[in-house]
Short mmCIF file of C-alpha atoms in Angstrom, two decimals:
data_model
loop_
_atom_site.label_atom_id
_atom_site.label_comp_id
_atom_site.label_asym_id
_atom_site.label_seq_id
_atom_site.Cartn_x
_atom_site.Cartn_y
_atom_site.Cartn_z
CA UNK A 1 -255.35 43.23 -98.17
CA UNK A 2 -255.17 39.76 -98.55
CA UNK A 3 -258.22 37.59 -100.30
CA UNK A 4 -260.36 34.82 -98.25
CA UNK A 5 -258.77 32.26 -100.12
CA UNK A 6 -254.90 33.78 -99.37
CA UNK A 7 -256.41 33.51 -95.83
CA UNK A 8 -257.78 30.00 -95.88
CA UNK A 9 -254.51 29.03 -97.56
CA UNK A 10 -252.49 30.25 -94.98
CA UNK A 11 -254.64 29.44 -92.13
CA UNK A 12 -253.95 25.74 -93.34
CA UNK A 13 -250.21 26.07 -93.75
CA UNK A 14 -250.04 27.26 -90.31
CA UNK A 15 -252.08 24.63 -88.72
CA UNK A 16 -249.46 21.90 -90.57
CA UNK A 17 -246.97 24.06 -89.25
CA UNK A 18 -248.57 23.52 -85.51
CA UNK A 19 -248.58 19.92 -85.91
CA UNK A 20 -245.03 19.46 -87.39
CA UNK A 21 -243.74 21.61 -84.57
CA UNK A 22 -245.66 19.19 -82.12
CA UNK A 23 -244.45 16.27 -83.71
CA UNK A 24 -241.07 17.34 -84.18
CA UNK A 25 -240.36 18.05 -80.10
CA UNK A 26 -242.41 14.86 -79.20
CA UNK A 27 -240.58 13.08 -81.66
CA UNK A 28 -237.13 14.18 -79.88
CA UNK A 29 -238.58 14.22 -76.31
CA UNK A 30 -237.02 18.39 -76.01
CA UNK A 31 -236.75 21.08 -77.41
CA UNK A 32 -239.34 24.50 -77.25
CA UNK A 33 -243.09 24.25 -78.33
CA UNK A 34 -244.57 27.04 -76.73
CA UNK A 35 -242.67 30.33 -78.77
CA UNK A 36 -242.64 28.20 -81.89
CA UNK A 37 -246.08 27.88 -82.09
CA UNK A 38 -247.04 31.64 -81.14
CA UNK A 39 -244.73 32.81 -84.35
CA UNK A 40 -246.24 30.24 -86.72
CA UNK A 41 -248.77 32.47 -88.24
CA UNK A 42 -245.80 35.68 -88.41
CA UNK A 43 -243.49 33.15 -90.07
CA UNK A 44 -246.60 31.66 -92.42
CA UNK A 45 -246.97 35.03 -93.98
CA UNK A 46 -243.43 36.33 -94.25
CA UNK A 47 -242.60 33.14 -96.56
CA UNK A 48 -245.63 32.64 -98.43
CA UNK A 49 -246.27 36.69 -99.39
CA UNK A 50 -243.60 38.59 -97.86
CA UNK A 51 -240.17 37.68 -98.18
CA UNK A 52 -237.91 37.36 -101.40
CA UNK A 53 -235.63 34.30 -100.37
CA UNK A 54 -235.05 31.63 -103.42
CA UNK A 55 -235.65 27.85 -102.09
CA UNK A 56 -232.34 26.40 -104.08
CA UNK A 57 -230.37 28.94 -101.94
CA UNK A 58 -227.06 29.27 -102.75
CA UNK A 59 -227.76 27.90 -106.56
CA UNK A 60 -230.33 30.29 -107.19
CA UNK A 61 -229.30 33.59 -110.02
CA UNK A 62 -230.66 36.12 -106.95
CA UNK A 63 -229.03 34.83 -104.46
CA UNK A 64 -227.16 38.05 -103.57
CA UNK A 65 -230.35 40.12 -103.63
CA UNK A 66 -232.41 37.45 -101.28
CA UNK A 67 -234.27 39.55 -98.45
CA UNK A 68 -232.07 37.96 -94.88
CA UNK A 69 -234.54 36.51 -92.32
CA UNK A 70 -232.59 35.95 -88.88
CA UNK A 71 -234.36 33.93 -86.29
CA UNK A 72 -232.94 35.70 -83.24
CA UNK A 73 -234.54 33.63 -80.39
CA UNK A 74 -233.06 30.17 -82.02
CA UNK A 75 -235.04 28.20 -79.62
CA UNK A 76 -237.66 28.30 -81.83
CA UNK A 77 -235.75 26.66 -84.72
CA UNK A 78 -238.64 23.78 -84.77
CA UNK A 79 -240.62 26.86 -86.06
CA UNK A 80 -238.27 27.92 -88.41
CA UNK A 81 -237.34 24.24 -89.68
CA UNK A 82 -241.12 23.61 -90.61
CA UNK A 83 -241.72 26.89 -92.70
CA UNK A 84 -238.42 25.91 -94.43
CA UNK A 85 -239.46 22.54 -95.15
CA UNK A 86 -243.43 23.17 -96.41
CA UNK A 87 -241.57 26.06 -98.61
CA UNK A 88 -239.23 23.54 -100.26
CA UNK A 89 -236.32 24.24 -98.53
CA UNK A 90 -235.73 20.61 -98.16
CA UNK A 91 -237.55 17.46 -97.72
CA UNK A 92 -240.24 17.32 -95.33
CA UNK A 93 -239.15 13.73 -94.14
CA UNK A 94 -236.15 15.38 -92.41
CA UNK A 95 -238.32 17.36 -89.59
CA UNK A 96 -238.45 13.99 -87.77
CA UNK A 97 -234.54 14.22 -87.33
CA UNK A 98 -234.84 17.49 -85.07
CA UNK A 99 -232.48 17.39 -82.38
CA UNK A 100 -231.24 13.68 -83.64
CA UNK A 101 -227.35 12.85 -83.18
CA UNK A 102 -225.83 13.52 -86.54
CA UNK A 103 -229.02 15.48 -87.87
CA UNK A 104 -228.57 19.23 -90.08
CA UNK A 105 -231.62 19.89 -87.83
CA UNK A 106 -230.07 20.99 -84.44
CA UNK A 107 -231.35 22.45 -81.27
CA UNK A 108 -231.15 25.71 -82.57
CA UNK A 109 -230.19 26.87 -86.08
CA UNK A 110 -226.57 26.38 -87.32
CA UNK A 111 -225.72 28.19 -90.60
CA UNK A 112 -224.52 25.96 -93.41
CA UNK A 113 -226.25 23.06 -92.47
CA UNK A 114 -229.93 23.89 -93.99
CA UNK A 115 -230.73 25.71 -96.56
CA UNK A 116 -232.41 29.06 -95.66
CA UNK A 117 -230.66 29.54 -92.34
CA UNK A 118 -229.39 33.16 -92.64
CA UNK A 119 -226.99 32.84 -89.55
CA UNK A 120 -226.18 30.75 -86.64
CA UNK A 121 -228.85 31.80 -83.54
CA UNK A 122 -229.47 30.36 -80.14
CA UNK A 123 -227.60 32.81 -77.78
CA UNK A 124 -230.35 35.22 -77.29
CA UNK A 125 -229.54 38.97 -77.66
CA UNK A 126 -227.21 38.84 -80.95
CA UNK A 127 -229.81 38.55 -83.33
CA UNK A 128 -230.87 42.53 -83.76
CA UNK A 129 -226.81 43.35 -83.53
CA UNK A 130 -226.15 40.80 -86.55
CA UNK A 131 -229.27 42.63 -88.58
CA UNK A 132 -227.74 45.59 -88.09
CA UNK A 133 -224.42 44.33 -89.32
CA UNK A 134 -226.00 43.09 -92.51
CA UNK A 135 -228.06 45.96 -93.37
CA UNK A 136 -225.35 48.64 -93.12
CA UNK A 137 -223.33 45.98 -95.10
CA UNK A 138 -226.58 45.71 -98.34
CA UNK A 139 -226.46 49.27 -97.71
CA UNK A 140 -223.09 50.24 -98.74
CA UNK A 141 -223.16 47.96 -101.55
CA UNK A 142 -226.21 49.42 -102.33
CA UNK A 143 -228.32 46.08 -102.38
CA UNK A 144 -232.14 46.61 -102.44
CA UNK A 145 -232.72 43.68 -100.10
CA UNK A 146 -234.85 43.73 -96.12
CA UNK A 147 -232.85 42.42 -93.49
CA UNK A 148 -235.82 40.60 -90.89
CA UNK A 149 -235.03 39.95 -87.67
CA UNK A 150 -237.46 37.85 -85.73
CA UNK A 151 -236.88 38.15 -81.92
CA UNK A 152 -238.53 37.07 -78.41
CA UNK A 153 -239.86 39.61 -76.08
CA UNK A 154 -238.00 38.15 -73.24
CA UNK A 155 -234.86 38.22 -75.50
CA UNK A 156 -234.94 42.39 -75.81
CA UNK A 157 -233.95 42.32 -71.65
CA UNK A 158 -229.95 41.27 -73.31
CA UNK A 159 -228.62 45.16 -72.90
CA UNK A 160 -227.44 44.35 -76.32
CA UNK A 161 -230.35 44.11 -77.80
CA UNK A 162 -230.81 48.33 -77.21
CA UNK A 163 -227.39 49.16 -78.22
CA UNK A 164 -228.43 47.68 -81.89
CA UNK A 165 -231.41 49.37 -81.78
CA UNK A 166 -229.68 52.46 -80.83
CA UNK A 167 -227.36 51.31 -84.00
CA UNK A 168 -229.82 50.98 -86.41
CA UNK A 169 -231.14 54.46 -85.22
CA UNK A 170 -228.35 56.29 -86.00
CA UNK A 171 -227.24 54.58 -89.76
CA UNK A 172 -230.50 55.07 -90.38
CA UNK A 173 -231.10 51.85 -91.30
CA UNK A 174 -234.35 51.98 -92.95
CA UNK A 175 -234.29 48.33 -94.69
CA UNK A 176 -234.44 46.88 -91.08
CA UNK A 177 -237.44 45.53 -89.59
CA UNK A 178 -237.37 43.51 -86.32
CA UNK A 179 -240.48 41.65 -85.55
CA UNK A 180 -241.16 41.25 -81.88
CA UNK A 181 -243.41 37.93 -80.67
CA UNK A 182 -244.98 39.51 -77.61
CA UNK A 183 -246.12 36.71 -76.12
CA UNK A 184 -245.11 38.17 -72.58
CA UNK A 185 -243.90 34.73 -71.25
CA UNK A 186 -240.28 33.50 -70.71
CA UNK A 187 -238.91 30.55 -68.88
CA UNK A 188 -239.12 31.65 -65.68
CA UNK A 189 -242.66 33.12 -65.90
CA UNK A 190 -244.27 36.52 -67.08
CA UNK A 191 -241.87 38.96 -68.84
CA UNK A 192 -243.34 41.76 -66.94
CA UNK A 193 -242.39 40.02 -63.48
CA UNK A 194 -238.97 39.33 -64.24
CA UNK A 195 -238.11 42.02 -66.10
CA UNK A 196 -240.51 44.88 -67.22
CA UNK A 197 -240.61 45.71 -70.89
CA UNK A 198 -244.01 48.08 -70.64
CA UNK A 199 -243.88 50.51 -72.55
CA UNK A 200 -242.59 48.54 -75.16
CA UNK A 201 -244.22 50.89 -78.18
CA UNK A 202 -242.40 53.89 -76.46
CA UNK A 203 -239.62 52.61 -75.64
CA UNK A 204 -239.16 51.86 -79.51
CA UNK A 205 -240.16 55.10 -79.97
CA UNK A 206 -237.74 57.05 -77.70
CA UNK A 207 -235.01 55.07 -79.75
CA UNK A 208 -236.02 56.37 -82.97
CA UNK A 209 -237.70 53.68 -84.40
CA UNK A 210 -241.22 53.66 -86.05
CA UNK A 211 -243.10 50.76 -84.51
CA UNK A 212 -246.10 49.36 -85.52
CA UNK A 213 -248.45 47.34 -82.91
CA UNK A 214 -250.36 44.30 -84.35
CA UNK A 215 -252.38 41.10 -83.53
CA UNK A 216 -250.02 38.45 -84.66
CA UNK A 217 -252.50 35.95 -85.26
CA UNK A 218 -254.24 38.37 -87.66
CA UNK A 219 -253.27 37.41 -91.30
CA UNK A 220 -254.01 40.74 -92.98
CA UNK A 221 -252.49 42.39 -90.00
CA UNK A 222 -249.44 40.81 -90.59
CA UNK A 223 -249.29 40.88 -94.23
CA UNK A 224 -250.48 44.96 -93.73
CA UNK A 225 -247.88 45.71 -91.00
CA UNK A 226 -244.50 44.54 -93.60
CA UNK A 227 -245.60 46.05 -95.96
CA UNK A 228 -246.07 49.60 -94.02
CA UNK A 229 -242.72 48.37 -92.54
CA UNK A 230 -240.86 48.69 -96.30
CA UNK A 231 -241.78 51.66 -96.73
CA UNK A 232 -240.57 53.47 -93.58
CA UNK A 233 -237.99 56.31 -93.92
CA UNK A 234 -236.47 54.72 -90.72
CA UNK A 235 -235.94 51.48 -88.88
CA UNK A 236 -238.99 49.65 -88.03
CA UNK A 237 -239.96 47.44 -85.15
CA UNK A 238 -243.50 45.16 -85.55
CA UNK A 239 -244.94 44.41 -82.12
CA UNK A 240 -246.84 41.52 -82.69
CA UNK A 241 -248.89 40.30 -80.01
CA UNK A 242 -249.41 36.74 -79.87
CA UNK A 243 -250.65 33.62 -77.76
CA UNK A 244 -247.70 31.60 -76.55
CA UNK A 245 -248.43 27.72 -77.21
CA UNK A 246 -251.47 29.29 -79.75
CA UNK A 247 -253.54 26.43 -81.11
CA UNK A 248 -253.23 23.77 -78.33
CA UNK A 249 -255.69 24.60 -75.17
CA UNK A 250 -253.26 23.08 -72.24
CA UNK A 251 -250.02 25.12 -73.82
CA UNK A 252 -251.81 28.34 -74.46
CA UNK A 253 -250.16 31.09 -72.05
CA UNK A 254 -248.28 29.01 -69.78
CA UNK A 255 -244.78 29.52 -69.26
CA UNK A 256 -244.24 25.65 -68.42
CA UNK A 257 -244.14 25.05 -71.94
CA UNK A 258 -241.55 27.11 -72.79
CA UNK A 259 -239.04 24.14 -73.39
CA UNK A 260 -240.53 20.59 -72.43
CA UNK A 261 -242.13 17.79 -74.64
CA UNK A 262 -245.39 16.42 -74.61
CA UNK A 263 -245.69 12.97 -73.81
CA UNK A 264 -248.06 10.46 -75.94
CA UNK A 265 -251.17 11.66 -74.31
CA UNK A 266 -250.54 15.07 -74.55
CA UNK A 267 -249.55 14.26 -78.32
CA UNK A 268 -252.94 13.07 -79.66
CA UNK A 269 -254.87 15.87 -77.72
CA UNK A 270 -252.88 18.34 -79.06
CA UNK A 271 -253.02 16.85 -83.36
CA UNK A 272 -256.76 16.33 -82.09
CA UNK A 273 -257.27 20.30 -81.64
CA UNK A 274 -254.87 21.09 -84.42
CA UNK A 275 -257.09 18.96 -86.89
CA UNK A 276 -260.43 20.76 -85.71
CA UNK A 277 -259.09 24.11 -86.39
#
């Protein structure tokens, strides 16, 4: 259980991370608002009390034993970009180069260009098949780290997606958890219009997975639901249902922000109800 101040703490890192994400797609004129900000509360407690991933990367003595977070939906890499940057990843100064020509910060994650990405992501479906890949791998050499995937609802209609969780099934790959942002909108509307995921939970469940259902605005929900998730005996999946465009009245639950800027107007209304949460 988390502590009011652990709350309040985070509660304020994730309302930054709102308004960098805002800035950062304004501030490029593209890129994908709405799932970024739904995860920004998910992503808020992973890094702060979850995950075990050293800042200097590559430098750091545990490298080799740092828990693997893979941002499947890659979309959302203004998402990922901010955590990395409030966490010390690099400088904050460099979120307003998102999606500039000859800027580390691209469109969607590339591997090797900023510290913390895991793996290359943007072609939606691979993400859960590369976990898998990387947990068998810690498991053989016996390395105590969680593999994390973090994947879009709308992503898990890729076929691929269930052969990898069919995968995981049988290794029994127990330090795999996939997080799923159920924010049941996609670009061309609601996921359960284009392509019915309903039953989620028991679909999970026929695959042999434990799954745990959460709000994923809920702090000690989160923070509860990993660490339940850790110690499962099997794979587990984290259904975490959020608010697509979460924190900003005109995005909230409309697929039309899926992947469009706001203009200047739409800028100072949005920091305006970011700064009164």
């Amino acid at each position: 259980m988390l502590t009011e101040k652990e709350i309040k703490e985070l509660s304020e890192q994730s309302a930054q991370t709102r308004k960098n994400i805002i800035n950062m797609v304004h501030n490029a004129k593209s890129g994908h608002p709405g799932g970024s900000l739904s995860g920004a509360d998910i992503l808020n407690v992973l890094y702060s009390k979850c995950l075990n991933i050293p800042k200097d990367w590559n430098l750091s003595p545990i490298f080799d034993n740092r828990d693997r977070f893979i941002l499947s939906k890659g979309h959302a890499s203004p998402l990922l970009y901010s955590i990395l940057a409030q966490h010390g990843f690099f400088p904050k100064e460099e979120l307003m180069t998102f999606r500039k020509f000859g800027s580390n910060l691209q469109g969607h994650p590339a591997k090797n260009h900023v510290k913390g990405v895991e793996t290359s992501t943007g072609s939606l479906g691979q993400g859960i098949s590369i976990g898998c890949g990387i947990a068998l791998g810690l498991k053989l050499d016996k390395n105590p780290a969680t593999v994390v995937v973090y994947t879009g609802d709308g992503e898990l209609q890729e076929g691929s997606c269930w052969e990898a969780f069919m995968q995981a099934a049988h290794k029994k790959l127990d330090n795999l958890i996939v997080i799923i942002d159920r924010n049941r909108l996609q670009i061309d509307g609601n996921t359960e219009n284009v392509m019915s995921l309903d039953n989620l939970r028991d679909k999970l469940k026929a695959f042999n997975w434990d799954v745990i259902e959460i709000n994923g605005h809920d702090y000690n929900q989160i923070y509860e639901s990993f660490m339940q998730a850790k110690k499962s005996s099997r794979p587990c999946a984290i259904i975490a249902n959020t608010i697509k465009g979460k924190g900003i009245s005109f995005m909230e639950n409309k697929a039309e922000w899926h992947g469009k800027a706001p203009n200047d107007e739409q800028l100072e209304q949005a920091l305006k109800e970011l700064e009164e949460l």
